[in-house]
Amino acid sequence: MTSEADPLTLVLVGPMAAGKTSVGRRAARILGVPFVDTDKRVVSAHGPIPEIFAQFGESRFREVERDAVATALAEGGVVSLGGGAVTDADTRELLREHPVVFLMVSPEAVAHRLGGGGRPLLAGEDPVSAWSRIFEERRGWYEEVASATFDTSRRPMQRIAEEIAAWRRGLE
Ligand code: S3P
């Protein structure tokens, strides 16, 4: 049984544009728990992500991201992380006590999701090549922290959210 003090907490990790926010919001609705996107928390507290990178560097971004992850996990619910959160060893440590889903996606499927900008690590290079290189660098960390993997390349986000919610309920 889940009490108010112990909601069905679940963390979503995975590369940029895998659908973490989209699936996370839907999964939270199905589970009836709050949804937190840690990127949004960082932006609310510190301003736009490209400006944080430009002014203070990636390491400062990882620090404020880690704080946002710690706060969100303490609150509970469905928590969606930025794609690079797993590169920080202390953030990975925070994830150890929680069910973590690795949302993966193919380069072909991600190609048409990468518009819109706002992702400093994809600026200045062919975005799909940059995305693929970064994904390969991080794949081991996603696999290390995850207790389940779902592929968002070819199926509706709602279906994936339903499967994740069912998987999470099954852990109780
Ligand atoms: C980043 C991913 C972004 C955001 C920041 C850095 C990364 O989040 O946290 O631009 O290092 O992969 P999304 O995965 O939501 O795009």
Coordinates of C-alpha atoms and ligand atoms in Angstrom, one line a residue, residues 14-21 37-39 42 49-50 53 58 61-62 65 80-85 87 114 118-122 131 134 138 142, ligand 1:
G14 CA 17.7 8.7 -20.7
P15 CA 19.1 10.7 -23.5
M16 CA 17.8 14.1 -24.7
A17 CA 14.5 13.9 -26.4
A18 CA 13.7 10.3 -25.4
G19 CA 10.4 11.5 -24.1
K20 CA 11.2 11.8 -20.3
T21 CA 8.9 14.8 -19.7
D37 CA 10.8 17.8 -14.2
T38 CA 14.2 18.7 -12.6
D39 CA 15.2 20.8 -15.6
V42 CA 16.5 24.4 -12.3
I49 CA 19.8 26.4 -19.1
P50 CA 21.9 27.8 -22.0
F53 CA 26.1 26.7 -19.2
E58 CA 28.5 22.6 -17.2
F61 CA 24.8 23.2 -14.0
R62 CA 25.4 19.7 -12.7
E65 CA 20.8 19.9 -11.1
S80 CA 12.1 13.2 -14.8
L81 CA 15.8 14.1 -15.0
G82 CA 17.8 15.9 -17.7
G83 CA 19.7 13.7 -20.0
G84 CA 23.1 14.4 -18.5
A85 CA 22.2 14.0 -14.8
T87 CA 27.1 11.9 -15.5
L114 CA 15.5 17.6 -31.8
G118 CA 17.5 25.2 -25.8
R119 CA 20.0 22.3 -25.5
P120 CA 23.5 23.7 -25.3
L121 CA 25.2 20.4 -25.8
L122 CA 23.6 20.0 -29.3
W131 CA 23.1 13.4 -29.8
I134 CA 26.7 11.8 -26.3
R138 CA 26.4 7.9 -21.4
Y142 CA 21.9 4.8 -17.9
Ligands
S3P1 C1 21.2 17.9 -21.0 C2 19.9 17.5 -21.2 C3 18.9 18.5 -21.1 C4 19.2 19.6 -20.0 C5 20.6 20.2 -20.4 C6 21.7 19.2 -20.5 C7 22.3 16.8 -21.2 O1 17.7 17.9 -20.6 O2 19.3 19.0 -18.7 O3 20.4 20.9 -21.6 O4 23.4 17.0 -20.7 O5 21.9 15.8 -21.9 P1 16.8 16.9 -21.6 O6 17.3 15.5 -21.5 O7 15.4 17.0 -21.0 O8 16.9 17.5 -23.0

